[in-house]
């Protein structure tokens, strides 16, 4: 049996869930700019109360590890690691794109094509990967600049569902009858439940002391221009 607290902060969605044996039993989430720092611990307390659990009853903490927002990932991972240290619980890390693809496939059980989750990475760049309908990774996680030649080979012989906040801006340049765009929220900690449970059963835990988010790209500091 596994009772897992799950945290997703890789995008503007702040999402926290509790799962028991891979099934979501409590969920609190909200999408808003810069919400994570102020809301994450409150959301955690709320789902713990909803599930009627004490922190001692948790078996593990799972966190969406990225790629995604540098600041959001730091807040989520730091919070997860803090809980693991304080409670002496193992840490599970879930690839954010795989979590998104899992959410889509859970809601579209009969889908037989490819799933391409996309996280906005500014301009026409996205963090992305491609999964088949069994959640096997067809293309590894990478940063990609989208143009009208993107995913041409995949779209020649497959239906491809593009999901996530990065898919919205790509809709204007990817033109194919096999391309479908789904802009619903798939950045939900609820979609981590089955993945976290499987990782728990397989003892796939991270080293809490040394684990870092999967940023994929280095954070770039910008200096504001001086006012004239």
PDB file of C-alpha atoms in Angstrom:
ATOM      1  CA  UNK A   1       0.000   0.000   0.000  1.00  0.00           C
ATOM      2  CA  UNK A   2       1.261   3.508  -0.792  1.00  0.00           C
ATOM      3  CA  UNK A   3       0.010   6.852   0.459  1.00  0.00           C
ATOM      4  CA  UNK A   4       1.829   9.605  -1.413  1.00  0.00           C
ATOM      5  CA  UNK A   5       1.774  13.395  -1.301  1.00  0.00           C
ATOM      6  CA  UNK A   6       2.256  14.764  -4.842  1.00  0.00           C
ATOM      7  CA  UNK A   7       3.463  18.247  -5.853  1.00  0.00           C
ATOM      8  CA  UNK A   8       3.376  19.873  -9.313  1.00  0.00           C
ATOM      9  CA  UNK A   9       4.780  23.391  -9.757  1.00  0.00           C
ATOM     10  CA  UNK A  10       6.551  23.232 -13.132  1.00  0.00           C
ATOM     11  CA  UNK A  11       4.136  25.659 -14.828  1.00  0.00           C
ATOM     12  CA  UNK A  12       1.792  28.461 -13.662  1.00  0.00           C
ATOM     13  CA  UNK A  13      -0.424  25.714 -12.217  1.00  0.00           C
ATOM     14  CA  UNK A  14       0.142  25.047  -8.523  1.00  0.00           C
ATOM     15  CA  UNK A  15      -1.214  21.554  -7.890  1.00  0.00           C
ATOM     16  CA  UNK A  16      -1.104  19.200  -4.893  1.00  0.00           C
ATOM     17  CA  UNK A  17      -2.681  15.774  -4.577  1.00  0.00           C
ATOM     18  CA  UNK A  18      -2.814  12.752  -2.294  1.00  0.00           C
ATOM     19  CA  UNK A  19      -2.918   9.277  -3.797  1.00  0.00           C
ATOM     20  CA  UNK A  20      -3.526   5.902  -2.199  1.00  0.00           C
ATOM     21  CA  UNK A  21      -2.348   2.897  -4.208  1.00  0.00           C
ATOM     22  CA  UNK A  22      -2.232   4.978  -7.374  1.00  0.00           C
ATOM     23  CA  UNK A  23      -5.693   6.512  -6.991  1.00  0.00           C
ATOM     24  CA  UNK A  24      -6.169  10.220  -6.311  1.00  0.00           C
ATOM     25  CA  UNK A  25      -8.111  10.833  -3.097  1.00  0.00           C
ATOM     26  CA  UNK A  26      -7.578  14.595  -2.649  1.00  0.00           C
ATOM     27  CA  UNK A  27      -6.639  17.425  -4.990  1.00  0.00           C
ATOM     28  CA  UNK A  28      -6.141  21.174  -4.716  1.00  0.00           C
ATOM     29  CA  UNK A  29      -4.892  23.250  -7.629  1.00  0.00           C
ATOM     30  CA  UNK A  30      -5.040  26.728  -9.096  1.00  0.00           C
ATOM     31  CA  UNK A  31      -3.525  28.492 -12.093  1.00  0.00           C
ATOM     32  CA  UNK A  32      -2.222  32.009 -11.553  1.00  0.00           C
ATOM     33  CA  UNK A  33       1.031  33.926 -12.083  1.00  0.00           C
ATOM     34  CA  UNK A  34       3.626  33.538  -9.303  1.00  0.00           C
ATOM     35  CA  UNK A  35       1.282  31.594  -7.058  1.00  0.00           C
ATOM     36  CA  UNK A  36       3.580  28.827  -5.863  1.00  0.00           C
ATOM     37  CA  UNK A  37       5.523  30.528  -3.071  1.00  0.00           C
ATOM     38  CA  UNK A  38       2.415  31.799  -1.297  1.00  0.00           C
ATOM     39  CA  UNK A  39       0.042  28.898  -1.945  1.00  0.00           C
ATOM     40  CA  UNK A  40       1.965  25.610  -2.031  1.00  0.00           C
ATOM     41  CA  UNK A  41       2.152  24.938   1.704  1.00  0.00           C
ATOM     42  CA  UNK A  42      -1.483  26.002   2.131  1.00  0.00           C
ATOM     43  CA  UNK A  43      -2.548  23.578  -0.614  1.00  0.00           C
ATOM     44  CA  UNK A  44      -0.572  20.789   1.071  1.00  0.00           C
ATOM     45  CA  UNK A  45      -2.302  21.415   4.389  1.00  0.00           C
ATOM     46  CA  UNK A  46      -5.685  21.461   2.670  1.00  0.00           C
ATOM     47  CA  UNK A  47      -5.273  18.121   0.872  1.00  0.00           C
ATOM     48  CA  UNK A  48      -3.946  16.510   4.051  1.00  0.00           C
ATOM     49  CA  UNK A  49      -7.094  17.624   5.871  1.00  0.00           C
ATOM     50  CA  UNK A  50      -9.326  16.502   2.992  1.00  0.00           C
ATOM     51  CA  UNK A  51      -7.725  13.052   2.999  1.00  0.00           C
ATOM     52  CA  UNK A  52      -7.860  12.982   6.835  1.00  0.00           C
ATOM     53  CA  UNK A  53      -4.212  12.057   7.081  1.00  0.00           C
ATOM     54  CA  UNK A  54      -1.377  12.940   9.401  1.00  0.00           C
ATOM     55  CA  UNK A  55       2.050  13.552   7.880  1.00  0.00           C
ATOM     56  CA  UNK A  56       3.334  10.432   9.636  1.00  0.00           C
ATOM     57  CA  UNK A  57       0.897   8.348   7.588  1.00  0.00           C
ATOM     58  CA  UNK A  58       2.521   9.341   4.297  1.00  0.00           C
ATOM     59  CA  UNK A  59       4.761   6.736   2.679  1.00  0.00           C
ATOM     60  CA  UNK A  60       6.538   9.062   0.238  1.00  0.00           C
ATOM     61  CA  UNK A  61       6.628  12.528  -1.311  1.00  0.00           C
ATOM     62  CA  UNK A  62       6.449  12.785  -5.112  1.00  0.00           C
ATOM     63  CA  UNK A  63       7.365  15.885  -7.064  1.00  0.00           C
ATOM     64  CA  UNK A  64       7.161  16.892 -10.705  1.00  0.00           C
ATOM     65  CA  UNK A  65      10.867  17.267 -11.502  1.00  0.00           C
ATOM     66  CA  UNK A  66      10.691  19.248 -14.750  1.00  0.00           C
ATOM     67  CA  UNK A  67      11.344  20.494 -17.270  1.00  0.00           C
ATOM     68  CA  UNK A  68       9.471  23.717 -16.678  1.00  0.00           C
ATOM     69  CA  UNK A  69       9.647  27.040 -14.871  1.00  0.00           C
ATOM     70  CA  UNK A  70      12.946  27.537 -13.078  1.00  0.00           C
ATOM     71  CA  UNK A  71      11.335  29.314 -10.126  1.00  0.00           C
ATOM     72  CA  UNK A  72       8.353  26.984  -9.920  1.00  0.00           C
ATOM     73  CA  UNK A  73      10.535  23.882  -9.972  1.00  0.00           C
ATOM     74  CA  UNK A  74      12.832  25.251  -7.269  1.00  0.00           C
ATOM     75  CA  UNK A  75       9.875  25.959  -4.993  1.00  0.00           C
ATOM     76  CA  UNK A  76       8.265  22.560  -5.561  1.00  0.00           C
ATOM     77  CA  UNK A  77      11.440  20.518  -5.201  1.00  0.00           C
ATOM     78  CA  UNK A  78      12.654  22.497  -2.169  1.00  0.00           C
ATOM     79  CA  UNK A  79       9.318  21.947  -0.445  1.00  0.00           C
ATOM     80  CA  UNK A  80       9.301  18.233  -1.282  1.00  0.00           C
ATOM     81  CA  UNK A  81      12.873  17.773  -0.063  1.00  0.00           C
ATOM     82  CA  UNK A  82      12.107  19.662   3.145  1.00  0.00           C
ATOM     83  CA  UNK A  83       9.181  17.368   3.875  1.00  0.00           C
ATOM     84  CA  UNK A  84      11.297  14.290   3.129  1.00  0.00           C
ATOM     85  CA  UNK A  85      14.009  15.422   5.537  1.00  0.00           C
ATOM     86  CA  UNK A  86      11.553  16.400   8.272  1.00  0.00           C
ATOM     87  CA  UNK A  87       9.420  13.250   7.986  1.00  0.00           C
ATOM     88  CA  UNK A  88      12.181  10.806   6.993  1.00  0.00           C
ATOM     89  CA  UNK A  89      10.220   9.799   3.885  1.00  0.00           C
ATOM     90  CA  UNK A  90      11.550   8.811   0.431  1.00  0.00           C
ATOM     91  CA  UNK A  91      11.439  11.208  -2.521  1.00  0.00           C
ATOM     92  CA  UNK A  92       9.954  10.231  -5.890  1.00  0.00           C
ATOM     93  CA  UNK A  93      10.617  12.399  -8.961  1.00  0.00           C
ATOM     94  CA  UNK A  94       8.302  12.288 -11.975  1.00  0.00           C
ATOM     95  CA  UNK A  95       9.127  13.742 -15.391  1.00  0.00           C
ATOM     96  CA  UNK A  96       6.663  16.594 -15.931  1.00  0.00           C
ATOM     97  CA  UNK A  97       6.083  15.801 -19.606  1.00  0.00           C
ATOM     98  CA  UNK A  98       5.406  12.139 -18.849  1.00  0.00           C
ATOM     99  CA  UNK A  99       2.915  13.192 -16.168  1.00  0.00           C
ATOM    100  CA  UNK A 100       1.122  15.377 -18.730  1.00  0.00           C
ATOM    101  CA  UNK A 101       1.023  12.587 -21.316  1.00  0.00           C
ATOM    102  CA  UNK A 102      -0.289  10.199 -18.670  1.00  0.00           C
ATOM    103  CA  UNK A 103      -3.096  12.624 -17.892  1.00  0.00           C
ATOM    104  CA  UNK A 104      -4.091  12.845 -21.529  1.00  0.00           C
ATOM    105  CA  UNK A 105      -4.091   9.072 -21.983  1.00  0.00           C
ATOM    106  CA  UNK A 106      -6.117   8.563 -18.817  1.00  0.00           C
ATOM    107  CA  UNK A 107      -8.796  10.843 -20.268  1.00  0.00           C
ATOM    108  CA  UNK A 108      -8.612   9.383 -23.792  1.00  0.00           C
ATOM    109  CA  UNK A 109      -8.385   5.652 -23.188  1.00  0.00           C
ATOM    110  CA  UNK A 110      -9.145   4.685 -26.796  1.00  0.00           C
ATOM    111  CA  UNK A 111      -6.523   6.978 -28.337  1.00  0.00           C
ATOM    112  CA  UNK A 112      -4.019   5.098 -30.499  1.00  0.00           C
ATOM    113  CA  UNK A 113      -1.715   7.837 -31.753  1.00  0.00           C
ATOM    114  CA  UNK A 114       1.177   9.804 -30.315  1.00  0.00           C
ATOM    115  CA  UNK A 115       1.044  12.324 -27.478  1.00  0.00           C
ATOM    116  CA  UNK A 116       3.305  15.369 -27.544  1.00  0.00           C
ATOM    117  CA  UNK A 117       3.221  17.417 -24.319  1.00  0.00           C
ATOM    118  CA  UNK A 118       4.654  20.925 -24.639  1.00  0.00           C
ATOM    119  CA  UNK A 119       5.683  23.414 -21.979  1.00  0.00           C
ATOM    120  CA  UNK A 120       6.145  27.011 -23.073  1.00  0.00           C
ATOM    121  CA  UNK A 121       9.806  28.048 -23.007  1.00  0.00           C
ATOM    122  CA  UNK A 122       9.471  31.584 -24.445  1.00  0.00           C
ATOM    123  CA  UNK A 123       9.176  32.720 -28.051  1.00  0.00           C
ATOM    124  CA  UNK A 124       8.664  29.678 -30.317  1.00  0.00           C
ATOM    125  CA  UNK A 125      10.614  27.297 -28.108  1.00  0.00           C
ATOM    126  CA  UNK A 126       9.046  24.549 -26.041  1.00  0.00           C
ATOM    127  CA  UNK A 127      10.145  21.766 -23.722  1.00  0.00           C
ATOM    128  CA  UNK A 128       8.731  18.622 -25.259  1.00  0.00           C
ATOM    129  CA  UNK A 129       8.852  14.862 -25.729  1.00  0.00           C
ATOM    130  CA  UNK A 130       6.756  12.339 -27.656  1.00  0.00           C
ATOM    131  CA  UNK A 131       5.024   9.299 -26.161  1.00  0.00           C
ATOM    132  CA  UNK A 132       3.070   6.465 -27.745  1.00  0.00           C
ATOM    133  CA  UNK A 133      -0.358   5.410 -26.471  1.00  0.00           C
ATOM    134  CA  UNK A 134       1.281   2.981 -24.021  1.00  0.00           C
ATOM    135  CA  UNK A 135       3.264   5.885 -22.493  1.00  0.00           C
ATOM    136  CA  UNK A 136       6.523   4.654 -23.974  1.00  0.00           C
ATOM    137  CA  UNK A 137       8.902   7.505 -24.800  1.00  0.00           C
ATOM    138  CA  UNK A 138       9.301   7.808 -28.585  1.00  0.00           C
ATOM    139  CA  UNK A 139      11.337  11.029 -28.454  1.00  0.00           C
ATOM    140  CA  UNK A 140      13.338  12.019 -25.394  1.00  0.00           C
ATOM    141  CA  UNK A 141      12.727  15.195 -23.446  1.00  0.00           C
ATOM    142  CA  UNK A 142      14.368  18.145 -25.178  1.00  0.00           C
ATOM    143  CA  UNK A 143      14.045  21.854 -25.961  1.00  0.00           C
ATOM    144  CA  UNK A 144      12.744  22.495 -29.478  1.00  0.00           C
ATOM    145  CA  UNK A 145      12.158  25.585 -31.570  1.00  0.00           C
ATOM    146  CA  UNK A 146       8.891  25.053 -33.432  1.00  0.00           C
ATOM    147  CA  UNK A 147       8.441  25.895 -37.107  1.00  0.00           C
ATOM    148  CA  UNK A 148       6.358  24.571 -39.995  1.00  0.00           C
ATOM    149  CA  UNK A 149       8.735  21.601 -40.443  1.00  0.00           C
ATOM    150  CA  UNK A 150       8.404  20.394 -36.862  1.00  0.00           C
ATOM    151  CA  UNK A 151       7.072  16.836 -36.358  1.00  0.00           C
ATOM    152  CA  UNK A 152       6.640  16.303 -40.102  1.00  0.00           C
ATOM    153  CA  UNK A 153       7.771  12.666 -39.932  1.00  0.00           C
ATOM    154  CA  UNK A 154       5.598  11.858 -36.933  1.00  0.00           C
ATOM    155  CA  UNK A 155       2.539  13.426 -38.558  1.00  0.00           C
ATOM    156  CA  UNK A 156       2.961  11.539 -41.832  1.00  0.00           C
ATOM    157  CA  UNK A 157       1.773   8.258 -40.332  1.00  0.00           C
ATOM    158  CA  UNK A 158       0.291   9.093 -36.916  1.00  0.00           C
ATOM    159  CA  UNK A 159      -2.342  11.156 -35.259  1.00  0.00           C
ATOM    160  CA  UNK A 160      -0.475  13.409 -32.843  1.00  0.00           C
ATOM    161  CA  UNK A 161      -2.150  15.107 -29.895  1.00  0.00           C
ATOM    162  CA  UNK A 162      -0.274  18.224 -28.840  1.00  0.00           C
ATOM    163  CA  UNK A 163      -1.037  19.215 -25.250  1.00  0.00           C
ATOM    164  CA  UNK A 164       0.087  21.805 -22.706  1.00  0.00           C
ATOM    165  CA  UNK A 165       0.571  25.557 -22.625  1.00  0.00           C
ATOM    166  CA  UNK A 166       3.265  25.322 -25.306  1.00  0.00           C
ATOM    167  CA  UNK A 167       0.848  23.692 -27.748  1.00  0.00           C
ATOM    168  CA  UNK A 168      -1.318  26.789 -28.018  1.00  0.00           C
ATOM    169  CA  UNK A 169       1.356  28.912 -29.693  1.00  0.00           C
ATOM    170  CA  UNK A 170       2.438  25.995 -31.892  1.00  0.00           C
ATOM    171  CA  UNK A 171      -1.032  25.608 -33.331  1.00  0.00           C
ATOM    172  CA  UNK A 172      -0.411  28.512 -35.699  1.00  0.00           C
ATOM    173  CA  UNK A 173       2.628  26.880 -37.376  1.00  0.00           C
ATOM    174  CA  UNK A 174       1.968  23.112 -37.279  1.00  0.00           C
ATOM    175  CA  UNK A 175      -0.441  22.503 -40.133  1.00  0.00           C
ATOM    176  CA  UNK A 176      -1.520  18.888 -40.661  1.00  0.00           C
ATOM    177  CA  UNK A 177      -4.822  16.996 -40.655  1.00  0.00           C
ATOM    178  CA  UNK A 178      -3.145  14.545 -38.258  1.00  0.00           C
ATOM    179  CA  UNK A 179      -2.324  17.266 -35.725  1.00  0.00           C
ATOM    180  CA  UNK A 180      -4.781  17.792 -32.881  1.00  0.00           C
ATOM    181  CA  UNK A 181      -4.420  20.398 -30.150  1.00  0.00           C
ATOM    182  CA  UNK A 182      -5.819  19.984 -26.648  1.00  0.00           C
ATOM    183  CA  UNK A 183      -5.354  23.011 -24.439  1.00  0.00           C
ATOM    184  CA  UNK A 184      -6.940  21.688 -21.239  1.00  0.00           C
ATOM    185  CA  UNK A 185      -4.842  21.577 -18.064  1.00  0.00           C
ATOM    186  CA  UNK A 186      -2.693  18.459 -17.937  1.00  0.00           C
ATOM    187  CA  UNK A 187      -0.292  19.918 -15.360  1.00  0.00           C
ATOM    188  CA  UNK A 188      -2.150  18.344 -12.471  1.00  0.00           C
ATOM    189  CA  UNK A 189      -0.665  16.430  -9.562  1.00  0.00           C
ATOM    190  CA  UNK A 190      -3.584  14.023  -9.992  1.00  0.00           C
ATOM    191  CA  UNK A 191      -1.952  12.696 -13.152  1.00  0.00           C
ATOM    192  CA  UNK A 192       1.100  11.754 -11.108  1.00  0.00           C
ATOM    193  CA  UNK A 193      -0.772   9.179  -9.011  1.00  0.00           C
ATOM    194  CA  UNK A 194      -0.307   5.988 -11.035  1.00  0.00           C
ATOM    195  CA  UNK A 195       3.276   6.939 -11.941  1.00  0.00           C
ATOM    196  CA  UNK A 196       4.242   7.693  -8.340  1.00  0.00           C
ATOM    197  CA  UNK A 197       2.672   4.445  -7.131  1.00  0.00           C
ATOM    198  CA  UNK A 198       4.601   2.445  -9.740  1.00  0.00           C
ATOM    199  CA  UNK A 199       7.842   4.174  -8.737  1.00  0.00           C
ATOM    200  CA  UNK A 200       7.135   3.477  -5.064  1.00  0.00           C
ATOM    201  CA  UNK A 201       6.560  -0.215  -5.723  1.00  0.00           C
ATOM    202  CA  UNK A 202       9.810  -0.382  -7.708  1.00  0.00           C
ATOM    203  CA  UNK A 203      11.752   1.477  -4.975  1.00  0.00           C
ATOM    204  CA  UNK A 204      12.694   4.175  -7.486  1.00  0.00           C
ATOM    205  CA  UNK A 205      13.680   6.862  -4.996  1.00  0.00           C
ATOM    206  CA  UNK A 206      15.940   9.895  -5.293  1.00  0.00           C
ATOM    207  CA  UNK A 207      18.847  10.887  -3.087  1.00  0.00           C
ATOM    208  CA  UNK A 208      17.156  13.645  -1.113  1.00  0.00           C
ATOM    209  CA  UNK A 209      20.414  15.426  -0.280  1.00  0.00           C
ATOM    210  CA  UNK A 210      21.631  15.731  -3.866  1.00  0.00           C
ATOM    211  CA  UNK A 211      18.503  15.727  -6.018  1.00  0.00           C
ATOM    212  CA  UNK A 212      18.012  18.784  -8.231  1.00  0.00           C
ATOM    213  CA  UNK A 213      15.162  19.696 -10.623  1.00  0.00           C
ATOM    214  CA  UNK A 214      15.498  18.822 -14.299  1.00  0.00           C
ATOM    215  CA  UNK A 215      15.744  22.370 -15.633  1.00  0.00           C
ATOM    216  CA  UNK A 216      16.831  21.229 -19.122  1.00  0.00           C
ATOM    217  CA  UNK A 217      18.189  24.725 -19.797  1.00  0.00           C
ATOM    218  CA  UNK A 218      20.276  27.021 -17.631  1.00  0.00           C
ATOM    219  CA  UNK A 219      18.442  29.896 -16.037  1.00  0.00           C
ATOM    220  CA  UNK A 220      19.251  33.180 -17.773  1.00  0.00           C
ATOM    221  CA  UNK A 221      19.420  36.293 -15.627  1.00  0.00           C
ATOM    222  CA  UNK A 222      18.355  39.486 -17.376  1.00  0.00           C
ATOM    223  CA  UNK A 223      19.312  42.993 -16.349  1.00  0.00           C
ATOM    224  CA  UNK A 224      16.535  45.575 -16.628  1.00  0.00           C
ATOM    225  CA  UNK A 225      17.289  48.369 -19.034  1.00  0.00           C
ATOM    226  CA  UNK A 226      18.056  51.716 -17.474  1.00  0.00           C
ATOM    227  CA  UNK A 227      15.342  54.279 -17.814  1.00  0.00           C
ATOM    228  CA  UNK A 228      16.297  57.205 -19.977  1.00  0.00           C
TER     229      UNK A 228
END
